[in-house]
mmCIF file of C-alpha atoms in Angstrom:
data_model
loop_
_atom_site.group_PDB
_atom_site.id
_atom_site.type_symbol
_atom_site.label_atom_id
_atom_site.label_comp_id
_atom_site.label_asym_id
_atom_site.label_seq_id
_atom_site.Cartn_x
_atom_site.Cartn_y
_atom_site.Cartn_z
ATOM 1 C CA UNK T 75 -19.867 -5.077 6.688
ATOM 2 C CA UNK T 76 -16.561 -4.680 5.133
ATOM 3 C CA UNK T 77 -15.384 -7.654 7.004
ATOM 4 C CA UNK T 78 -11.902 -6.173 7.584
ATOM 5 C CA UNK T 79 -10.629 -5.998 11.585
ATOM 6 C CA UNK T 80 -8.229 -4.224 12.274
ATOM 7 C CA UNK T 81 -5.918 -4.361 15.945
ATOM 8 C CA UNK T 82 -6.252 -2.996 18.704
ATOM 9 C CA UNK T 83 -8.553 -0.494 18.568
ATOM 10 C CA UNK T 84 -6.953 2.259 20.509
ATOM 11 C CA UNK T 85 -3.554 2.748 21.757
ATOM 12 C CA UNK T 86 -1.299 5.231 23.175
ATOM 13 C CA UNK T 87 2.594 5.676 23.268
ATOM 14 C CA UNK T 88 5.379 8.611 23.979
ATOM 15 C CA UNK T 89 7.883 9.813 21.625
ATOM 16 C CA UNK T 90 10.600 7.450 20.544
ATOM 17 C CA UNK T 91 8.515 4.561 21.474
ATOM 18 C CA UNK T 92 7.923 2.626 18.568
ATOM 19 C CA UNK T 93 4.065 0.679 17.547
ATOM 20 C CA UNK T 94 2.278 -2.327 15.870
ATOM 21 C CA UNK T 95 -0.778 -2.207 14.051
ATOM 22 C CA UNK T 96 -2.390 -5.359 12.336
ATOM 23 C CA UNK T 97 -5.232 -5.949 9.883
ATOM 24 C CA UNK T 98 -6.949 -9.008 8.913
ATOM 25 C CA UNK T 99 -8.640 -8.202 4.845
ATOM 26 C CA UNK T 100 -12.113 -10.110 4.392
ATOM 27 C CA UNK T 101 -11.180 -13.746 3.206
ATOM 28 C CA UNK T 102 -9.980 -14.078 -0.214
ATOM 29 C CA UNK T 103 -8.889 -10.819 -0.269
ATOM 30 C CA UNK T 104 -5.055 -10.314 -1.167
ATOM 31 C CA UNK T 105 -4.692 -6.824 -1.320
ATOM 32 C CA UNK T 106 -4.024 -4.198 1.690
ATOM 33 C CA UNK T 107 -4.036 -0.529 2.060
ATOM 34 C CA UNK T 108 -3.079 1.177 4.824
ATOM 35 C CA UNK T 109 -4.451 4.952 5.328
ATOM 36 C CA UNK T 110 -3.336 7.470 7.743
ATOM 37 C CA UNK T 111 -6.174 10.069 8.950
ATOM 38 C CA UNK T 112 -5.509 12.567 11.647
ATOM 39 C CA UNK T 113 -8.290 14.734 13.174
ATOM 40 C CA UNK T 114 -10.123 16.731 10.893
ATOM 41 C CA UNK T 115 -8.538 15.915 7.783
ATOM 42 C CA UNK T 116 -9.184 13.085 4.967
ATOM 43 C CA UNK T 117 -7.732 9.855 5.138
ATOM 44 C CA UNK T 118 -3.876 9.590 3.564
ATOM 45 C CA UNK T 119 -2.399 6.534 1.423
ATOM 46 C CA UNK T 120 0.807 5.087 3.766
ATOM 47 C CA UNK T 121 1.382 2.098 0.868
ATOM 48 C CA UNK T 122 0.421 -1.492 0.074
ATOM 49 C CA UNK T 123 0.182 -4.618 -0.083
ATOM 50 C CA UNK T 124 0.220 -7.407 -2.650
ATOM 51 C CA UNK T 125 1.426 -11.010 -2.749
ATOM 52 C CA UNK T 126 3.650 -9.558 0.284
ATOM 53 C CA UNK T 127 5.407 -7.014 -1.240
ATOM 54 C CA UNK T 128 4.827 -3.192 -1.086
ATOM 55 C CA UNK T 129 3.239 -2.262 -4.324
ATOM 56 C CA UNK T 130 3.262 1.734 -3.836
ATOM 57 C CA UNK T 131 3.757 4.084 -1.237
ATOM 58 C CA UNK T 132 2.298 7.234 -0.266
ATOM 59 C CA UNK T 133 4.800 10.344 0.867
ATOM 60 C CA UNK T 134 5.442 8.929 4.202
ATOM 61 C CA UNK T 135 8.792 8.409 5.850
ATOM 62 C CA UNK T 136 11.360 5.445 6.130
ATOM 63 C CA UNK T 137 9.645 5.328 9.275
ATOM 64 C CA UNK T 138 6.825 3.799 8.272
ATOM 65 C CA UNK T 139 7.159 0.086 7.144
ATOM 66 C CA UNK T 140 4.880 -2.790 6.667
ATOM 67 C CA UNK T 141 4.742 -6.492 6.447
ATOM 68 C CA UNK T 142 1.917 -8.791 4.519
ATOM 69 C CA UNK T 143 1.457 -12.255 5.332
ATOM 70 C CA UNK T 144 0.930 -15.161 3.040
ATOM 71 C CA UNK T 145 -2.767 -15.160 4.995
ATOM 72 C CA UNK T 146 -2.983 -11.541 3.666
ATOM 73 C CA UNK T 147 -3.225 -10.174 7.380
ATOM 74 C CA UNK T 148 -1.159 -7.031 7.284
ATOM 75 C CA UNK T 149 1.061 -5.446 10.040
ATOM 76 C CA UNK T 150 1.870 -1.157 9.992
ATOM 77 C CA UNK T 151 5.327 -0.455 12.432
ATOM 78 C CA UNK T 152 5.761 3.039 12.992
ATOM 79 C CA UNK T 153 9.342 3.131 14.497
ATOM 80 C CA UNK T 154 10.943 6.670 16.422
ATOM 81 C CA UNK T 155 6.979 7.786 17.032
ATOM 82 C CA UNK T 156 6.608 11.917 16.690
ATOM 83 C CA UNK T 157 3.198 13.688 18.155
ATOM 84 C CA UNK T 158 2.466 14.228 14.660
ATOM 85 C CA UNK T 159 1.728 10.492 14.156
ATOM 86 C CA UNK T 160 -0.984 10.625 16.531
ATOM 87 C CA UNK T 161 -3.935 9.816 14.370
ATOM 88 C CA UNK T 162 -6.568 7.257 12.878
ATOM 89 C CA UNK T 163 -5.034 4.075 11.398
ATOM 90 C CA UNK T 164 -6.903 2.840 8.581
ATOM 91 C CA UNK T 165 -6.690 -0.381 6.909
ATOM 92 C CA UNK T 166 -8.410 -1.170 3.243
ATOM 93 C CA UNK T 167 -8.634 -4.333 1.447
ATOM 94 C CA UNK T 168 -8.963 -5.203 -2.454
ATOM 95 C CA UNK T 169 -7.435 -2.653 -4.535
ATOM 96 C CA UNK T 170 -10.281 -0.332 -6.931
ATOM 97 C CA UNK T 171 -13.300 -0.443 -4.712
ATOM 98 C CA UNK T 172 -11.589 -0.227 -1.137
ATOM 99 C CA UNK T 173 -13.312 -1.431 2.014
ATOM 100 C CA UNK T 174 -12.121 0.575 5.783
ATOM 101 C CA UNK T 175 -11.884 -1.263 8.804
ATOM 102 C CA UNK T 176 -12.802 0.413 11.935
ATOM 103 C CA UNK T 177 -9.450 1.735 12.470
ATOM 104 C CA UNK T 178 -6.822 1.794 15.309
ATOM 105 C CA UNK T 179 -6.829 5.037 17.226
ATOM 106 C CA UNK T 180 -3.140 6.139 18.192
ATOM 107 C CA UNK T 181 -1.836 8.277 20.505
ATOM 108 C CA UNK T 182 1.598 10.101 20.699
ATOM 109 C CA UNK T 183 2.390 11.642 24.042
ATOM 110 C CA UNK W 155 -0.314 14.276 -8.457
ATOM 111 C CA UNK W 156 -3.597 14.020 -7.668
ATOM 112 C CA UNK W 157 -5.310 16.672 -5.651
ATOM 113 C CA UNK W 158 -9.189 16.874 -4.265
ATOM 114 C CA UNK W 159 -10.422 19.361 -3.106
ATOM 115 C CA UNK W 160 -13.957 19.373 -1.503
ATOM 116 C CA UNK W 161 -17.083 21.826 -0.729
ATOM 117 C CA UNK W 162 -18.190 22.827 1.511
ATOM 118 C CA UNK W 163 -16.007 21.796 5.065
ATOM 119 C CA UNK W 164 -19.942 21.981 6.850
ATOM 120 C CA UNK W 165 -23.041 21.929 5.631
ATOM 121 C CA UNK W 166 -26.544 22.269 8.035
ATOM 122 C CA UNK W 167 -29.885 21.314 6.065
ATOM 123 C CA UNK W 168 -33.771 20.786 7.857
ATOM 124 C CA UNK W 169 -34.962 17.001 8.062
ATOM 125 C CA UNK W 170 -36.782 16.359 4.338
ATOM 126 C CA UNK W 171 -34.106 18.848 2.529
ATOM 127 C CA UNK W 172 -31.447 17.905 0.245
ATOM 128 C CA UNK W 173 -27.737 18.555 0.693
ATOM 129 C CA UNK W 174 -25.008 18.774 -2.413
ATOM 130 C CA UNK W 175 -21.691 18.440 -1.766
ATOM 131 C CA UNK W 176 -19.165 18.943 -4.503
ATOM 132 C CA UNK W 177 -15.701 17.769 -5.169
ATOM 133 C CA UNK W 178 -13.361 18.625 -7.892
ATOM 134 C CA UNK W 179 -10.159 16.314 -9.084
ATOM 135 C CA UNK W 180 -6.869 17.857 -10.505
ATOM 136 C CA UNK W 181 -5.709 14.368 -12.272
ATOM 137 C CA UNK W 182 -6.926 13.806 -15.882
ATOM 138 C CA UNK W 183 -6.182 10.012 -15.442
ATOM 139 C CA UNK W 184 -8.594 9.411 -12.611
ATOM 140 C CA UNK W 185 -11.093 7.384 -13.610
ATOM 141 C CA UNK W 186 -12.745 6.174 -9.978
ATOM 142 C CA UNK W 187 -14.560 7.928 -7.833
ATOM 143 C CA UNK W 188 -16.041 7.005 -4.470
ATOM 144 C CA UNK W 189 -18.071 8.643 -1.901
ATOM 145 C CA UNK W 190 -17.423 7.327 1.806
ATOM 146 C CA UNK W 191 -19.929 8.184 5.171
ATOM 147 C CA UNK W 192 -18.044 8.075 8.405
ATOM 148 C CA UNK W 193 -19.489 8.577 11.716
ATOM 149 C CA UNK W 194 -17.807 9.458 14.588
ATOM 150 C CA UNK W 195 -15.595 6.389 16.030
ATOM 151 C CA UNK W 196 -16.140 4.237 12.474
ATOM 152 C CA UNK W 197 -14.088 3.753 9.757
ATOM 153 C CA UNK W 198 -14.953 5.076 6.294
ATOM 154 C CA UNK W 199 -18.272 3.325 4.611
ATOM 155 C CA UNK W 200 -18.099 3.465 0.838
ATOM 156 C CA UNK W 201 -21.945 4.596 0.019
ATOM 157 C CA UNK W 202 -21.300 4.993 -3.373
ATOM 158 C CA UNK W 203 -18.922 5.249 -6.316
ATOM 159 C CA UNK W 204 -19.149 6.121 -10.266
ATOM 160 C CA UNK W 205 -16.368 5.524 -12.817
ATOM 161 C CA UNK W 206 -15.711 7.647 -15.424
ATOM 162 C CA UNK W 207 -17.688 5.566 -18.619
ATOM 163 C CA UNK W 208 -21.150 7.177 -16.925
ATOM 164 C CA UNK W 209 -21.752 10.464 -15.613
ATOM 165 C CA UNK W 210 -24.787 9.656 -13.398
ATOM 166 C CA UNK W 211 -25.639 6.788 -10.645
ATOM 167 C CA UNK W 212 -28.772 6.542 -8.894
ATOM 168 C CA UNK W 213 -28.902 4.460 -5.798
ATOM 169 C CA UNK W 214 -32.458 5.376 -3.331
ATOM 170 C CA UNK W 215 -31.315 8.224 -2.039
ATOM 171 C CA UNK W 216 -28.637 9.226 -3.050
ATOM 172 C CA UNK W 217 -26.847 10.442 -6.773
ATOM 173 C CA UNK W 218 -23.619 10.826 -7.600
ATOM 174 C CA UNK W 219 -22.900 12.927 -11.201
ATOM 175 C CA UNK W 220 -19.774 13.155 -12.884
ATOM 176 C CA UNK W 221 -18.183 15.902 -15.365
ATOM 177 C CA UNK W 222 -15.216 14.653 -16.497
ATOM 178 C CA UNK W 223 -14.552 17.911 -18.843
ATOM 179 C CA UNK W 224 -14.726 19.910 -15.933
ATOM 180 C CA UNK W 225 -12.900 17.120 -13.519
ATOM 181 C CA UNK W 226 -16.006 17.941 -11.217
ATOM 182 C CA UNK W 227 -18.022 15.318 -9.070
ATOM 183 C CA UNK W 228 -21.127 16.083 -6.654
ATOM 184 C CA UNK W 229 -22.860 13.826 -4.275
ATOM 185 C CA UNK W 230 -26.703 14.454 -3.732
ATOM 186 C CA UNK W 231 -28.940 13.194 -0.988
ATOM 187 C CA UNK W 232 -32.158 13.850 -1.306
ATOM 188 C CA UNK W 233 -34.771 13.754 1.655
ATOM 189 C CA UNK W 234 -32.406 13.881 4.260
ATOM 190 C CA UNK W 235 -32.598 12.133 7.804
ATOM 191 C CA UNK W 236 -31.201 12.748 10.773
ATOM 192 C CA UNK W 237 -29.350 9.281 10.181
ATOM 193 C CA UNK W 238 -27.500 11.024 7.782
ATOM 194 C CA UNK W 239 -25.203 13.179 9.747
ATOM 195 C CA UNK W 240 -21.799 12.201 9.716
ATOM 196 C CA UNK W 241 -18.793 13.076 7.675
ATOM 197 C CA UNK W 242 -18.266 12.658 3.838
ATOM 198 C CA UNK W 243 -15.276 12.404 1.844
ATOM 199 C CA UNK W 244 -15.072 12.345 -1.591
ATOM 200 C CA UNK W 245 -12.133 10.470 -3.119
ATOM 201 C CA UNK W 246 -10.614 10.067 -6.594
ATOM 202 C CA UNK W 247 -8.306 6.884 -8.159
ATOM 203 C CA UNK W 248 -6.932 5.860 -11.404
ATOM 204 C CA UNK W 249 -8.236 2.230 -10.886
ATOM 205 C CA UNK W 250 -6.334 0.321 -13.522
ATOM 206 C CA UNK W 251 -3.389 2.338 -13.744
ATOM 207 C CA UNK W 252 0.456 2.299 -12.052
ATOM 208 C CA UNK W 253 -1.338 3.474 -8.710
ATOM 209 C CA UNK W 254 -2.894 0.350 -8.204
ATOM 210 C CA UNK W 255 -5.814 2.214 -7.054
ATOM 211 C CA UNK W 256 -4.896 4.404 -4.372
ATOM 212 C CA UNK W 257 -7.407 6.805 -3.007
ATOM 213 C CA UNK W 258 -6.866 10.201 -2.856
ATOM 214 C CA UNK W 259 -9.721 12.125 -0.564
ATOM 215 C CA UNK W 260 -10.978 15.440 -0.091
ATOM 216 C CA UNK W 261 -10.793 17.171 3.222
ATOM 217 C CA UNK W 262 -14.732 15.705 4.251
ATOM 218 C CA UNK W 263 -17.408 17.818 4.538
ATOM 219 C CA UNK W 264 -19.654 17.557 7.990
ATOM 220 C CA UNK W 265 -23.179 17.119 7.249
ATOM 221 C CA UNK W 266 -25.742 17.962 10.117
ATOM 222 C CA UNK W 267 -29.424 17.232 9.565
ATOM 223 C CA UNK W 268 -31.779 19.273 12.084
ATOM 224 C CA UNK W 269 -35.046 17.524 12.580
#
C-alpha cells in the first residue's frame, strides 16, 4: 500500500469547463508528482512538488497548474479543458522511488 | 531528453512459462530504473527497481538486469501465474540529478498468462 489517495476517483466535464484534482502523499512525505496517463500509453510527468513550490515541470501547458499545501496534500487545476485531457490522473509521492495512487479518472466531453 | 522505449506492446505466455520484457533508455545520466504492474482500474505498483551501481536484482520471482553500456534494461518473471497479467511499464530517472527524479516510462507492455 502506497498509502497515497488521491480525489475523486472519477469525474467527467465538457470543454471549457475547468477541474480539481487533490492528493493526499503517505504521512511524512513532502514530495508530489503528478502524472498524466491517457489510454494506452505510459504515464507522463505534469511537474512537482516540494516545500510548496513547483520544482520541475513536464511539457505541459500554462494550463496546467498546481498548488502544495504545508500538509503536503497536493491539488492539479486543469483550466479551458480540451478532449485531449481526458485521461488517468496520477499522483506520486517522495521523489527517487515514486509511489502511484489509484488515480482520478477524467473525462472531457 | 530522455526517451524509453519498450518491447514488446503484448506479450501471451502458458501458466509455468517465463516472459522477458525489454526496455532500452536514450539518457546516459539515468541512473534509476523501476519496473511498475498495473491492473486494470489501479494505479501503477512499483514491483521492482535497480540503480545503475548493480546490473542484476533478484527478488522471488522476478529479475531485473541492467546494461548500462548498451543503455538496455529487461524485466524477467519466471513461472508465471495467471495473477500476473496486467500491464508493465518500464521507467527510467536520473535520481540525484536537476530532475529531481522524474520518471520517464515506456509505452507498457500487456502481459497475458493462459492457464
Amino acid at each position: 500500500d502506497a498509502g497515497v489517495t488521491q480525489s475523486p476517483t472519477h469525474l467527467i466535464k465538457t470543454r471549457g469547463q475547468q477541474v480539481t484534482l487533490r492528493c493526499s502523499p503517505k504521512s511524512g512525505h513532502d514530495t508530489v508528482s503528478w502524472y498524466q496517463q491517457a489510454l494506452g500509453q505510459g504515464p507522463q510527468f505534469i511537474f512537482q512538488y516540494y516545500e510548496e513550490e513547483e520544482r520541475q515541470r513536464g511539457n505541459f501547458p500554462d494550463r496546467f497548474s498546481g498548488h502544495q499545501f504545508p500538509n503536503y496534500s497536493s491539488e492539479l487545476n486543469v483550466n479551458a479543458l480540451l478532449l485531449g485531457d481526458s485521461a488517468l490522473y496520477l499522483c506520486a509521492n517522495k521523489w527517487g522511488t515514486q509511489y502511484f495512487g489509484p488515480g482520478t479518472r477524467l473525462l472531457v466531453l | 531528453g530522455e526517451n524509453v522505449e519498450q518491447h514488446p506492446s503484448t506479450l501471451s505466455v502458458q501458466e509455468g512459462d517465463s516472459a522477458v520484457i525489454k526496455c532500452t533508455y536514450s539518457d546516459s545520466a539515468s541512473n534509476y530504473f523501476p519496473w511498475y504492474k498495473q491492473e486494470l482500474g489501479k494505479g501503477p505498483q512499483l514491483i521492482i527497481d535497480i540503480r545503475s551501481n548493480v546490473g542484476e536484482k533478484k527478488d522471488q520471482r522476478i529479475a531485473v538486469t541492467l546494461n548500462k553500456t548498451a543503455k538496455h534494461f529487461s524485466l524477467h518473471i519466471t513461472e508465471t501465474q495467471p495473477e500476473d497479467s496486467a500491464v508493465y511499464f518500464c521507467a527510467a530517472s536520473n535520481a540525484g540529478g536537476t530532475s529531481y527524479g522524474k520518471l520517464t516510462f515506456g509505452q507498457g507492455t500487456i502481459l497475458t498468462v493462459h492457464p
